[in-house]
Amino acid sequence: RQMCIRDSISIAHNGNLANSLSLRHKLVDKGAIFQSTSDTEIIIQFVISKLKIVEIPIPTYYGFEFHAIHIKYAIQVCLETLKAKIQKLGLVYEKKFDCESESAYFDLSKENRDLETLLEKAKIPIPKWKEVKKNTILNEARKIGFPIIIKSSNNSGSRGSTKLFNEKGLNAAYNLAKKNSTTGKVLIEEFLEGEEQSVEIFFDENQKCTFLNVVDRFFSDGKWSIELGHVNPTKIRQKTELELFNLTKKSSYVMNVNFGVFKSDTIITKNGPKILEVTPRLSGGFDSQKTTPISSGRNFIRAAIRLSIGLPVDKNDFIRKQKKFSAVWTILPNPGKIKSVKGIKQVKRMKGIKEIIMLKNKNDKIPKIINNAQRPAYVISEAKTYSQALKIAQNGASKIKFQME
């Protein structure tokens, strides 16, 4: 549990979905934004998207099977549900059932609760921005000044985002952002120059904040800002790192998030650090999943899971057990249908290569890559120094070649 937004749906358990992967891909293509890898969230996304859910029989050795459940587990689910209902009557209290306190949720549906407005009112440094319509975008862009970013107000993986250096292409960028926005809202934002980071913090059951990690992120130039990779941990000065942690912590309080994980994307400009984005989750891009355990032996995902299911936080998950560096670098092939991929075996034998992640295979189609969700492959490295880790990952990625039909 990271935050609770009041609604009319609650799911305790849905088992395993046999076709979860294909369903997830279809939902993502329709614009769904997933916050976890659980099958349960697929059901929630179906409800949000107003899609029909049909249960079909699964052929097994014993015939067709719809559902089977252990009776002891079923009883436990019923008891936990009963306790939650009793708590609503004020007769008992357990923190894990408290999803309605003001500190546990925020509502972004009200205009005066928009994220950028909240951060501005709290005097947290962010880029200049404005919500725009098609008939106002030109004037607002001129006020902010080029270069600018045009983006949807509520999507992930940079879907719908375009960087423009002048007025040319403004309408096309607006249409792309609107198409990728589930609310139809489009924002323009000042484009800032500087080094970018991802910052993670953690609140335990007593709302005590622990500063977790900062990584350095790298992006492509040009119209589409594709994240090329990152190095974990950062090489910025400790004083600056502390500034980023405190900015992230202040942002979490503004959003009334004081339980679980919270992360920000930041940039260090000539005028100091600024917040680009905040969200109540851990970093993606194989940061918390891969490069944090590789570089330090820490396990933030395990800590977050333990907290969310009511178990005590194991401080060992936060202790740095080794001092290494790990980097991720993406592979960006030309668009087309994949005929073959060369160089994987060679790269696997390279010193310092920890893993190669391939999301596309032979006969898959690669589109023109204009957002982070379309990146097809990654190389992950490990080294004793920052520069070595980055060089190994970049070198490995350069040796993997996609052959297109």
mmCIF file of C-alpha atoms in Angstrom:
data_model
loop_
_atom_site.group_PDB
_atom_site.id
_atom_site.type_symbol
_atom_site.label_atom_id
_atom_site.label_comp_id
_atom_site.label_asym_id
_atom_site.label_seq_id
_atom_site.Cartn_x
_atom_site.Cartn_y
_atom_site.Cartn_z
ATOM 1 C CA ARG A 1 0.000 0.000 0.000
ATOM 2 C CA GLN A 2 1.535 3.296 -1.072
ATOM 3 C CA MET A 3 -1.566 5.420 -1.282
ATOM 4 C CA CYS A 4 -5.295 4.815 -1.299
ATOM 5 C CA ILE A 5 -7.723 6.627 -3.544
ATOM 6 C CA ARG A 6 -11.372 6.241 -2.570
ATOM 7 C CA ASP A 7 -13.351 4.322 -5.169
ATOM 8 C CA SER A 8 -15.985 1.625 -5.521
ATOM 9 C CA ILE A 9 -13.759 -1.376 -6.225
ATOM 10 C CA SER A 10 -11.729 -3.601 -3.910
ATOM 11 C CA ILE A 11 -9.868 -6.800 -4.839
ATOM 12 C CA ALA A 12 -8.514 -9.265 -2.280
ATOM 13 C CA HIS A 13 -7.226 -11.972 -4.612
ATOM 14 C CA ASN A 14 -7.737 -13.156 -8.162
ATOM 15 C CA GLY A 15 -5.263 -16.018 -8.496
ATOM 16 C CA ASN A 16 -3.047 -16.341 -11.554
ATOM 17 C CA LEU A 17 -4.256 -15.280 -14.985
ATOM 18 C CA ALA A 18 -3.112 -17.741 -17.643
ATOM 19 C CA ASN A 19 -3.059 -15.041 -20.330
ATOM 20 C CA SER A 20 -1.804 -12.198 -18.128
ATOM 21 C CA LEU A 21 1.138 -11.234 -20.360
ATOM 22 C CA SER A 22 -0.903 -10.838 -23.537
ATOM 23 C CA LEU A 23 -3.633 -8.957 -21.636
ATOM 24 C CA ARG A 24 -1.058 -6.592 -20.122
ATOM 25 C CA HIS A 25 0.413 -5.813 -23.551
ATOM 26 C CA LYS A 26 -3.043 -5.067 -24.986
ATOM 27 C CA LEU A 27 -3.915 -2.784 -22.069
ATOM 28 C CA VAL A 28 -0.606 -0.894 -22.330
ATOM 29 C CA ASP A 29 -1.235 -0.384 -26.047
ATOM 30 C CA LYS A 30 -4.583 1.177 -25.084
ATOM 31 C CA GLY A 31 -2.811 3.601 -22.730
ATOM 32 C CA ALA A 32 -3.057 1.767 -19.381
ATOM 33 C CA ILE A 33 -0.403 2.770 -16.833
ATOM 34 C CA PHE A 34 0.633 -0.136 -14.587
ATOM 35 C CA GLN A 35 2.110 0.480 -11.126
ATOM 36 C CA SER A 36 2.976 -3.181 -10.409
ATOM 37 C CA THR A 37 3.596 -6.539 -12.077
ATOM 38 C CA SER A 38 0.760 -8.352 -10.305
ATOM 39 C CA ASP A 39 -2.046 -10.146 -12.138
ATOM 40 C CA THR A 40 -4.521 -8.407 -9.842
ATOM 41 C CA GLU A 41 -3.831 -5.009 -11.371
ATOM 42 C CA ILE A 42 -4.872 -6.355 -14.787
ATOM 43 C CA ILE A 43 -8.390 -6.842 -13.397
ATOM 44 C CA ILE A 44 -8.382 -3.285 -12.027
ATOM 45 C CA GLN A 45 -7.207 -1.897 -15.365
ATOM 46 C CA PHE A 46 -10.001 -3.805 -17.136
ATOM 47 C CA VAL A 47 -12.547 -2.142 -14.862
ATOM 48 C CA ILE A 48 -11.010 1.309 -15.369
ATOM 49 C CA SER A 49 -11.007 0.797 -19.146
ATOM 50 C CA LYS A 50 -14.637 -0.436 -19.014
ATOM 51 C CA LEU A 51 -13.717 -3.672 -20.769
ATOM 52 C CA LYS A 52 -15.738 -6.855 -20.363
ATOM 53 C CA ILE A 53 -14.192 -9.597 -18.208
ATOM 54 C CA VAL A 54 -15.049 -13.175 -19.191
ATOM 55 C CA GLU A 55 -13.842 -16.254 -17.290
ATOM 56 C CA ILE A 56 -13.121 -19.204 -19.587
ATOM 57 C CA PRO A 57 -12.310 -22.824 -18.688
ATOM 58 C CA ILE A 58 -8.651 -23.868 -18.644
ATOM 59 C CA PRO A 59 -7.929 -27.343 -20.095
ATOM 60 C CA THR A 60 -5.941 -29.409 -17.579
ATOM 61 C CA TYR A 61 -4.962 -33.045 -17.089
ATOM 62 C CA TYR A 62 -8.102 -33.500 -14.993
ATOM 63 C CA GLY A 63 -10.431 -31.838 -17.487
ATOM 64 C CA PHE A 64 -11.704 -28.254 -17.556
ATOM 65 C CA GLU A 65 -10.974 -26.245 -14.436
ATOM 66 C CA PHE A 66 -12.394 -22.832 -13.497
ATOM 67 C CA HIS A 67 -11.020 -22.203 -10.027
ATOM 68 C CA ALA A 68 -9.662 -24.048 -7.029
ATOM 69 C CA ILE A 69 -8.762 -22.611 -3.610
ATOM 70 C CA HIS A 70 -7.422 -23.988 -0.340
ATOM 71 C CA ILE A 71 -10.171 -23.914 2.291
ATOM 72 C CA LYS A 72 -7.826 -22.644 5.014
ATOM 73 C CA TYR A 73 -6.807 -19.696 2.849
ATOM 74 C CA ALA A 74 -10.442 -18.973 1.984
ATOM 75 C CA ILE A 75 -11.342 -18.824 5.668
ATOM 76 C CA GLN A 76 -8.424 -16.463 6.332
ATOM 77 C CA VAL A 77 -9.576 -14.088 3.549
ATOM 78 C CA CYS A 78 -13.100 -14.079 5.036
ATOM 79 C CA LEU A 79 -11.760 -13.320 8.528
ATOM 80 C CA GLU A 80 -9.571 -10.448 7.276
ATOM 81 C CA THR A 81 -12.528 -9.007 5.356
ATOM 82 C CA LEU A 82 -14.691 -9.239 8.485
ATOM 83 C CA LYS A 83 -12.065 -7.431 10.570
ATOM 84 C CA ALA A 84 -11.874 -4.638 8.004
ATOM 85 C CA LYS A 85 -15.668 -4.265 8.119
ATOM 86 C CA ILE A 86 -15.642 -4.169 11.953
ATOM 87 C CA GLN A 87 -12.936 -1.484 11.884
ATOM 88 C CA LYS A 88 -15.266 0.722 9.829
ATOM 89 C CA LEU A 89 -17.692 0.569 12.767
ATOM 90 C CA GLY A 90 -14.959 1.901 15.055
ATOM 91 C CA LEU A 91 -14.828 -1.252 17.214
ATOM 92 C CA VAL A 92 -11.212 -2.267 16.418
ATOM 93 C CA TYR A 93 -8.216 -0.709 14.685
ATOM 94 C CA GLU A 94 -5.375 -2.166 12.603
ATOM 95 C CA LYS A 95 -3.171 0.158 10.532
ATOM 96 C CA LYS A 96 -3.183 -2.164 7.492
ATOM 97 C CA PHE A 97 -6.948 -1.604 7.074
ATOM 98 C CA ASP A 98 -6.682 2.200 7.324
ATOM 99 C CA CYS A 99 -7.068 3.379 3.732
ATOM 100 C CA GLU A 100 -9.237 6.415 4.384
ATOM 101 C CA SER A 101 -7.180 8.790 6.506
ATOM 102 C CA GLU A 102 -6.360 12.135 4.914
ATOM 103 C CA SER A 103 -2.636 11.377 5.086
ATOM 104 C CA ALA A 104 -3.053 8.173 3.098
ATOM 105 C CA TYR A 105 -4.497 9.459 -0.168
ATOM 106 C CA PHE A 106 -4.591 12.377 -2.519
ATOM 107 C CA ASP A 107 -7.185 13.331 -5.081
ATOM 108 C CA LEU A 108 -5.957 14.613 -8.413
ATOM 109 C CA SER A 109 -9.443 14.945 -9.858
ATOM 110 C CA LYS A 110 -9.942 18.476 -8.499
ATOM 111 C CA GLU A 111 -8.392 21.248 -10.541
ATOM 112 C CA ASN A 112 -6.789 22.920 -7.520
ATOM 113 C CA ARG A 113 -5.068 19.630 -6.614
ATOM 114 C CA ASP A 114 -3.082 19.277 -9.832
ATOM 115 C CA LEU A 115 0.413 18.093 -9.033
ATOM 116 C CA GLU A 116 2.262 21.026 -10.557
ATOM 117 C CA THR A 117 0.034 23.471 -8.676
ATOM 118 C CA LEU A 118 0.692 21.701 -5.380
ATOM 119 C CA LEU A 119 4.452 21.807 -5.888
ATOM 120 C CA GLU A 120 4.399 25.459 -6.939
ATOM 121 C CA LYS A 121 2.380 26.494 -3.886
ATOM 122 C CA ALA A 122 4.921 24.716 -1.674
ATOM 123 C CA LYS A 123 7.712 26.713 -3.399
ATOM 124 C CA ILE A 124 9.362 23.534 -4.701
ATOM 125 C CA PRO A 125 11.458 24.428 -7.771
ATOM 126 C CA ILE A 126 9.959 22.955 -10.950
ATOM 127 C CA PRO A 127 10.061 23.915 -14.647
ATOM 128 C CA LYS A 128 7.687 26.639 -15.861
ATOM 129 C CA TRP A 129 4.552 24.968 -17.227
ATOM 130 C CA LYS A 130 1.040 25.566 -18.485
ATOM 131 C CA GLU A 131 -1.976 23.468 -19.384
ATOM 132 C CA VAL A 132 -2.930 24.343 -22.960
ATOM 133 C CA LYS A 133 -5.600 23.927 -25.605
ATOM 134 C CA LYS A 134 -4.971 23.829 -29.334
ATOM 135 C CA ASN A 135 -5.959 27.493 -29.672
ATOM 136 C CA THR A 136 -3.729 28.647 -26.777
ATOM 137 C CA ILE A 137 -0.590 26.545 -27.201
ATOM 138 C CA LEU A 138 1.248 28.991 -29.473
ATOM 139 C CA ASN A 139 0.848 32.000 -27.161
ATOM 140 C CA GLU A 140 1.731 29.983 -24.058
ATOM 141 C CA ALA A 141 4.773 28.478 -25.770
ATOM 142 C CA ARG A 142 6.014 31.962 -26.650
ATOM 143 C CA LYS A 143 5.538 33.089 -23.041
ATOM 144 C CA ILE A 144 7.561 30.167 -21.660
ATOM 145 C CA GLY A 145 10.125 30.385 -24.457
ATOM 146 C CA PHE A 146 11.667 27.682 -26.634
ATOM 147 C CA PRO A 147 12.856 24.981 -26.301
ATOM 148 C CA ILE A 148 9.823 23.402 -24.662
ATOM 149 C CA ILE A 149 8.386 19.973 -23.922
ATOM 150 C CA ILE A 150 4.810 19.206 -25.011
ATOM 151 C CA LYS A 151 3.393 16.217 -23.129
ATOM 152 C CA SER A 152 0.259 14.503 -21.860
ATOM 153 C CA SER A 153 -0.631 15.264 -18.254
ATOM 154 C CA ASN A 154 -0.813 11.686 -17.030
ATOM 155 C CA ASN A 155 1.106 9.049 -18.968
ATOM 156 C CA SER A 156 4.331 7.139 -18.373
ATOM 157 C CA GLY A 157 7.372 6.079 -20.378
ATOM 158 C CA SER A 158 7.478 9.531 -22.059
ATOM 159 C CA ARG A 159 4.493 8.527 -24.218
ATOM 160 C CA GLY A 160 3.188 11.553 -26.079
ATOM 161 C CA SER A 161 6.159 13.785 -25.260
ATOM 162 C CA THR A 162 7.884 15.970 -27.865
ATOM 163 C CA LYS A 163 10.769 18.409 -27.517
ATOM 164 C CA LEU A 164 10.531 21.460 -29.787
ATOM 165 C CA PHE A 165 13.172 24.116 -30.401
ATOM 166 C CA ASN A 166 10.848 26.427 -32.375
ATOM 167 C CA GLU A 167 7.211 26.801 -33.418
ATOM 168 C CA LYS A 168 7.462 24.289 -36.262
ATOM 169 C CA GLY A 169 5.568 21.084 -35.450
ATOM 170 C CA LEU A 170 3.579 22.573 -32.581
ATOM 171 C CA ASN A 171 0.179 21.252 -33.730
ATOM 172 C CA ALA A 172 1.508 17.758 -34.433
ATOM 173 C CA ALA A 173 3.119 17.640 -30.974
ATOM 174 C CA TYR A 174 -0.145 18.798 -29.391
ATOM 175 C CA ASN A 175 -2.118 16.060 -31.188
ATOM 176 C CA LEU A 176 0.366 13.375 -30.099
ATOM 177 C CA ALA A 177 0.203 14.476 -26.457
ATOM 178 C CA LYS A 178 -3.604 14.607 -26.477
ATOM 179 C CA LYS A 179 -3.816 11.150 -28.065
ATOM 180 C CA ASN A 180 -1.672 9.718 -25.243
ATOM 181 C CA SER A 181 -3.547 11.502 -22.421
ATOM 182 C CA THR A 182 -6.330 9.559 -20.727
ATOM 183 C CA THR A 183 -7.852 12.836 -19.483
ATOM 184 C CA GLY A 184 -7.337 14.772 -22.707
ATOM 185 C CA LYS A 185 -5.152 17.316 -20.919
ATOM 186 C CA VAL A 186 -1.990 18.617 -22.583
ATOM 187 C CA LEU A 187 0.856 20.456 -20.847
ATOM 188 C CA ILE A 188 3.762 22.485 -22.142
ATOM 189 C CA GLU A 189 6.847 22.710 -20.003
ATOM 190 C CA GLU A 190 10.080 24.635 -19.997
ATOM 191 C CA PHE A 191 12.952 22.465 -21.275
ATOM 192 C CA LEU A 192 15.806 22.580 -18.780
ATOM 193 C CA GLU A 193 19.486 21.865 -19.418
ATOM 194 C CA GLY A 194 21.451 19.881 -16.849
ATOM 195 C CA GLU A 195 22.340 16.490 -15.395
ATOM 196 C CA GLU A 196 19.330 14.347 -14.502
ATOM 197 C CA GLN A 197 18.772 11.893 -11.650
ATOM 198 C CA SER A 198 16.258 9.513 -10.120
ATOM 199 C CA VAL A 199 15.839 9.816 -6.330
ATOM 200 C CA GLU A 200 14.185 7.260 -4.007
ATOM 201 C CA ILE A 201 13.014 7.578 -0.397
ATOM 202 C CA PHE A 202 11.094 5.271 1.938
ATOM 203 C CA PHE A 203 8.578 5.819 4.765
ATOM 204 C CA ASP A 204 8.155 3.023 7.323
ATOM 205 C CA GLU A 205 5.045 2.176 9.372
ATOM 206 C CA ASN A 206 5.878 5.016 11.782
ATOM 207 C CA GLN A 207 6.212 7.522 8.915
ATOM 208 C CA LYS A 208 9.980 7.723 9.457
ATOM 209 C CA CYS A 209 11.755 8.673 6.232
ATOM 210 C CA THR A 210 14.869 6.855 4.995
ATOM 211 C CA PHE A 211 16.901 8.282 2.110
ATOM 212 C CA LEU A 212 17.524 5.349 -0.245
ATOM 213 C CA ASN A 213 19.378 6.074 -3.449
ATOM 214 C CA VAL A 214 20.227 8.447 -6.301
ATOM 215 C CA VAL A 215 21.215 7.368 -9.831
ATOM 216 C CA ASP A 216 22.439 9.425 -12.805
ATOM 217 C CA ARG A 217 20.303 9.271 -15.965
ATOM 218 C CA PHE A 218 21.273 9.902 -19.602
ATOM 219 C CA PHE A 219 19.021 11.006 -22.485
ATOM 220 C CA SER A 220 19.183 11.340 -26.248
ATOM 221 C CA ASP A 221 19.282 14.720 -27.966
ATOM 222 C CA GLY A 222 16.758 15.877 -30.523
ATOM 223 C CA LYS A 223 12.987 15.771 -30.816
ATOM 224 C CA TRP A 224 12.409 12.662 -28.681
ATOM 225 C CA SER A 225 14.019 12.522 -25.230
ATOM 226 C CA ILE A 226 14.699 8.787 -24.970
ATOM 227 C CA GLU A 227 16.353 7.605 -21.756
ATOM 228 C CA LEU A 228 19.524 5.880 -22.934
ATOM 229 C CA GLY A 229 20.555 4.494 -19.565
ATOM 230 C CA HIS A 230 21.759 5.211 -16.055
ATOM 231 C CA VAL A 231 24.633 4.616 -13.637
ATOM 232 C CA ASN A 232 23.977 3.466 -10.072
ATOM 233 C CA PRO A 233 24.904 5.096 -7.710
ATOM 234 C CA THR A 234 25.339 8.773 -8.628
ATOM 235 C CA LYS A 235 28.653 10.595 -8.784
ATOM 236 C CA ILE A 236 27.277 13.991 -7.659
ATOM 237 C CA ARG A 237 28.641 15.612 -4.505
ATOM 238 C CA GLN A 238 27.201 14.492 -1.172
ATOM 239 C CA LYS A 239 25.907 17.998 -0.436
ATOM 240 C CA THR A 240 23.958 18.081 -3.709
ATOM 241 C CA GLU A 241 22.691 14.544 -3.124
ATOM 242 C CA LEU A 242 21.292 15.642 0.240
ATOM 243 C CA GLU A 243 19.549 18.584 -1.452
ATOM 244 C CA LEU A 244 17.841 16.159 -3.860
ATOM 245 C CA PHE A 245 16.745 13.878 -1.024
ATOM 246 C CA ASN A 246 15.263 16.783 0.923
ATOM 247 C CA LEU A 247 13.452 18.147 -2.146
ATOM 248 C CA THR A 248 11.952 14.697 -2.740
ATOM 249 C CA LYS A 249 10.922 14.387 0.899
ATOM 250 C CA LYS A 250 9.270 17.821 0.832
ATOM 251 C CA SER A 251 7.423 16.851 -2.365
ATOM 252 C CA SER A 252 6.084 13.690 -0.726
ATOM 253 C CA TYR A 253 4.669 15.724 2.164
ATOM 254 C CA VAL A 254 3.005 18.095 -0.301
ATOM 255 C CA MET A 255 1.249 15.073 -1.820
ATOM 256 C CA ASN A 256 0.326 13.661 1.620
ATOM 257 C CA VAL A 257 2.438 10.547 1.020
ATOM 258 C CA ASN A 258 4.128 9.371 4.204
ATOM 259 C CA PHE A 259 3.897 5.594 3.919
ATOM 260 C CA GLY A 260 5.847 3.325 1.560
ATOM 261 C CA VAL A 261 8.116 4.334 -1.296
ATOM 262 C CA PHE A 262 8.334 7.628 -3.147
ATOM 263 C CA LYS A 263 10.589 8.777 -5.977
ATOM 264 C CA SER A 264 11.379 11.888 -7.941
ATOM 265 C CA ASP A 265 13.074 12.656 -11.223
ATOM 266 C CA THR A 266 15.351 15.655 -10.777
ATOM 267 C CA ILE A 267 17.674 17.880 -12.761
ATOM 268 C CA ILE A 268 20.609 19.997 -11.603
ATOM 269 C CA THR A 269 20.457 23.276 -13.524
ATOM 270 C CA LYS A 270 22.684 26.359 -13.396
ATOM 271 C CA ASN A 271 20.087 27.761 -10.967
ATOM 272 C CA GLY A 272 20.162 24.709 -8.703
ATOM 273 C CA PRO A 273 18.251 21.401 -8.422
ATOM 274 C CA LYS A 274 14.652 21.161 -9.669
ATOM 275 C CA ILE A 275 11.931 18.523 -9.545
ATOM 276 C CA LEU A 276 10.767 17.186 -12.915
ATOM 277 C CA GLU A 277 8.366 14.477 -11.753
ATOM 278 C CA VAL A 278 7.257 12.735 -8.557
ATOM 279 C CA THR A 279 5.372 9.484 -8.017
ATOM 280 C CA PRO A 280 4.660 7.068 -5.113
ATOM 281 C CA ARG A 281 6.697 4.116 -6.362
ATOM 282 C CA LEU A 282 10.272 2.936 -6.795
ATOM 283 C CA SER A 283 12.327 3.782 -9.870
ATOM 284 C CA GLY A 284 11.858 1.774 -13.056
ATOM 285 C CA GLY A 285 14.365 1.336 -15.854
ATOM 286 C CA PHE A 286 15.935 -1.654 -14.036
ATOM 287 C CA ASP A 287 17.094 0.663 -11.265
ATOM 288 C CA SER A 288 15.561 -0.815 -8.110
ATOM 289 C CA GLN A 289 15.170 -4.235 -9.785
ATOM 290 C CA LYS A 290 18.710 -4.728 -11.095
ATOM 291 C CA THR A 291 21.387 -2.075 -10.628
ATOM 292 C CA THR A 292 20.722 -1.340 -6.947
ATOM 293 C CA PRO A 293 21.174 -5.004 -5.855
ATOM 294 C CA ILE A 294 24.198 -5.355 -8.180
ATOM 295 C CA SER A 295 25.980 -2.205 -6.987
ATOM 296 C CA SER A 296 25.151 -2.298 -3.272
ATOM 297 C CA GLY A 297 23.398 -5.570 -2.354
ATOM 298 C CA ARG A 298 20.390 -3.596 -1.102
ATOM 299 C CA ASN A 299 16.811 -4.725 -1.780
ATOM 300 C CA PHE A 300 14.296 -1.878 -1.768
ATOM 301 C CA ILE A 301 11.612 -3.958 -3.484
ATOM 302 C CA ARG A 302 11.629 -6.531 -0.696
ATOM 303 C CA ALA A 303 11.391 -3.763 1.904
ATOM 304 C CA ALA A 304 8.407 -2.201 0.126
ATOM 305 C CA ILE A 305 6.622 -5.548 -0.174
ATOM 306 C CA ARG A 306 7.153 -6.376 3.505
ATOM 307 C CA LEU A 307 5.772 -2.996 4.539
ATOM 308 C CA SER A 308 2.743 -3.284 2.241
ATOM 309 C CA ILE A 309 1.663 -6.649 3.705
ATOM 310 C CA GLY A 310 2.093 -5.589 7.321
ATOM 311 C CA LEU A 311 5.464 -7.217 8.077
ATOM 312 C CA PRO A 312 8.183 -5.295 9.961
ATOM 313 C CA VAL A 313 10.762 -3.584 7.771
ATOM 314 C CA ASP A 314 14.073 -5.456 7.674
ATOM 315 C CA LYS A 315 16.757 -2.768 8.008
ATOM 316 C CA ASN A 316 19.179 -5.199 6.353
ATOM 317 C CA ASP A 317 17.450 -4.397 3.051
ATOM 318 C CA PHE A 318 18.806 -0.839 3.328
ATOM 319 C CA ILE A 319 22.383 -1.666 4.348
ATOM 320 C CA ARG A 320 25.056 -1.317 1.657
ATOM 321 C CA LYS A 321 26.864 -4.683 1.556
ATOM 322 C CA GLN A 322 29.264 -3.862 -1.270
ATOM 323 C CA LYS A 323 30.560 -0.765 -2.999
ATOM 324 C CA LYS A 324 30.367 -1.265 -6.748
ATOM 325 C CA PHE A 325 28.807 0.517 -9.700
ATOM 326 C CA SER A 326 26.250 -0.791 -12.156
ATOM 327 C CA ALA A 327 25.039 0.713 -15.423
ATOM 328 C CA VAL A 328 22.225 0.103 -17.904
ATOM 329 C CA TRP A 329 22.407 1.082 -21.568
ATOM 330 C CA THR A 330 19.644 0.615 -24.110
ATOM 331 C CA ILE A 331 19.899 -0.582 -27.717
ATOM 332 C CA LEU A 332 17.989 1.518 -30.265
ATOM 333 C CA PRO A 333 17.727 -0.290 -33.619
ATOM 334 C CA ASN A 334 16.216 1.075 -36.797
ATOM 335 C CA PRO A 335 12.505 0.395 -37.346
ATOM 336 C CA GLY A 336 11.422 -2.738 -39.187
ATOM 337 C CA LYS A 337 10.791 -6.463 -38.776
ATOM 338 C CA ILE A 338 13.594 -8.297 -36.943
ATOM 339 C CA LYS A 339 15.381 -10.830 -39.132
ATOM 340 C CA SER A 340 18.042 -11.728 -36.578
ATOM 341 C CA VAL A 341 20.032 -10.327 -33.651
ATOM 342 C CA LYS A 342 23.833 -10.653 -33.756
ATOM 343 C CA GLY A 343 26.446 -10.302 -31.031
ATOM 344 C CA ILE A 344 24.557 -11.542 -27.954
ATOM 345 C CA LYS A 345 26.901 -14.483 -27.245
ATOM 346 C CA GLN A 346 29.953 -12.295 -27.719
ATOM 347 C CA VAL A 347 28.659 -9.639 -25.319
ATOM 348 C CA LYS A 348 27.715 -12.232 -22.676
ATOM 349 C CA ARG A 349 31.384 -13.305 -22.559
ATOM 350 C CA MET A 350 32.623 -9.741 -21.983
ATOM 351 C CA LYS A 351 34.066 -8.953 -18.569
ATOM 352 C CA GLY A 352 31.684 -6.900 -16.455
ATOM 353 C CA ILE A 353 28.494 -7.806 -18.327
ATOM 354 C CA LYS A 354 25.864 -8.918 -15.824
ATOM 355 C CA GLU A 355 22.787 -9.329 -18.009
ATOM 356 C CA ILE A 356 21.306 -8.746 -21.459
ATOM 357 C CA ILE A 357 17.561 -8.093 -21.518
ATOM 358 C CA MET A 358 15.795 -8.689 -24.838
ATOM 359 C CA LEU A 359 12.170 -7.562 -25.059
ATOM 360 C CA LYS A 360 11.919 -8.190 -28.813
ATOM 361 C CA ASN A 361 12.882 -11.294 -30.788
ATOM 362 C CA LYS A 362 13.010 -12.616 -34.344
ATOM 363 C CA ASN A 363 9.973 -11.650 -36.468
ATOM 364 C CA ASP A 364 8.899 -8.938 -33.994
ATOM 365 C CA LYS A 365 8.373 -5.468 -35.412
ATOM 366 C CA ILE A 366 10.281 -2.449 -34.130
ATOM 367 C CA PRO A 367 8.528 0.926 -34.607
ATOM 368 C CA LYS A 368 10.290 4.242 -34.899
ATOM 369 C CA ILE A 369 11.295 4.729 -31.261
ATOM 370 C CA ILE A 370 9.784 7.978 -29.972
ATOM 371 C CA ASN A 371 9.191 7.065 -26.299
ATOM 372 C CA ASN A 372 10.799 5.007 -23.552
ATOM 373 C CA ALA A 373 8.144 2.282 -23.628
ATOM 374 C CA GLN A 374 9.328 1.242 -27.114
ATOM 375 C CA ARG A 375 12.951 0.446 -26.178
ATOM 376 C CA PRO A 376 13.583 -3.195 -27.179
ATOM 377 C CA ALA A 377 16.791 -4.275 -25.413
ATOM 378 C CA TYR A 378 19.232 -3.398 -22.625
ATOM 379 C CA VAL A 379 22.718 -4.296 -21.416
ATOM 380 C CA ILE A 380 23.530 -4.240 -17.673
ATOM 381 C CA SER A 381 27.098 -4.017 -16.358
ATOM 382 C CA GLU A 382 29.040 -4.192 -13.101
ATOM 383 C CA ALA A 383 32.409 -2.582 -12.287
ATOM 384 C CA LYS A 384 34.543 -1.134 -9.522
ATOM 385 C CA THR A 385 34.274 2.440 -10.796
ATOM 386 C CA TYR A 386 31.558 4.691 -12.235
ATOM 387 C CA SER A 387 33.301 5.268 -15.557
ATOM 388 C CA GLN A 388 34.101 1.564 -16.030
ATOM 389 C CA ALA A 389 30.490 0.510 -15.452
ATOM 390 C CA LEU A 390 29.213 3.081 -17.961
ATOM 391 C CA LYS A 391 31.839 2.211 -20.579
ATOM 392 C CA ILE A 392 31.195 -1.547 -20.328
ATOM 393 C CA ALA A 393 27.423 -1.146 -20.712
ATOM 394 C CA GLN A 394 27.782 1.239 -23.671
ATOM 395 C CA ASN A 395 30.359 -0.983 -25.353
ATOM 396 C CA GLY A 396 28.201 -4.091 -24.896
ATOM 397 C CA ALA A 397 25.132 -2.352 -26.296
ATOM 398 C CA SER A 398 27.076 -1.166 -29.360
ATOM 399 C CA LYS A 399 28.077 -4.756 -30.241
ATOM 400 C CA ILE A 400 24.507 -6.116 -30.368
ATOM 401 C CA LYS A 401 23.124 -5.602 -33.868
ATOM 402 C CA PHE A 402 19.511 -5.983 -35.001
ATOM 403 C CA GLN A 403 19.266 -7.218 -38.596
ATOM 404 C CA MET A 404 16.014 -6.022 -40.202
ATOM 405 C CA GLU A 405 14.116 -7.423 -43.174
#
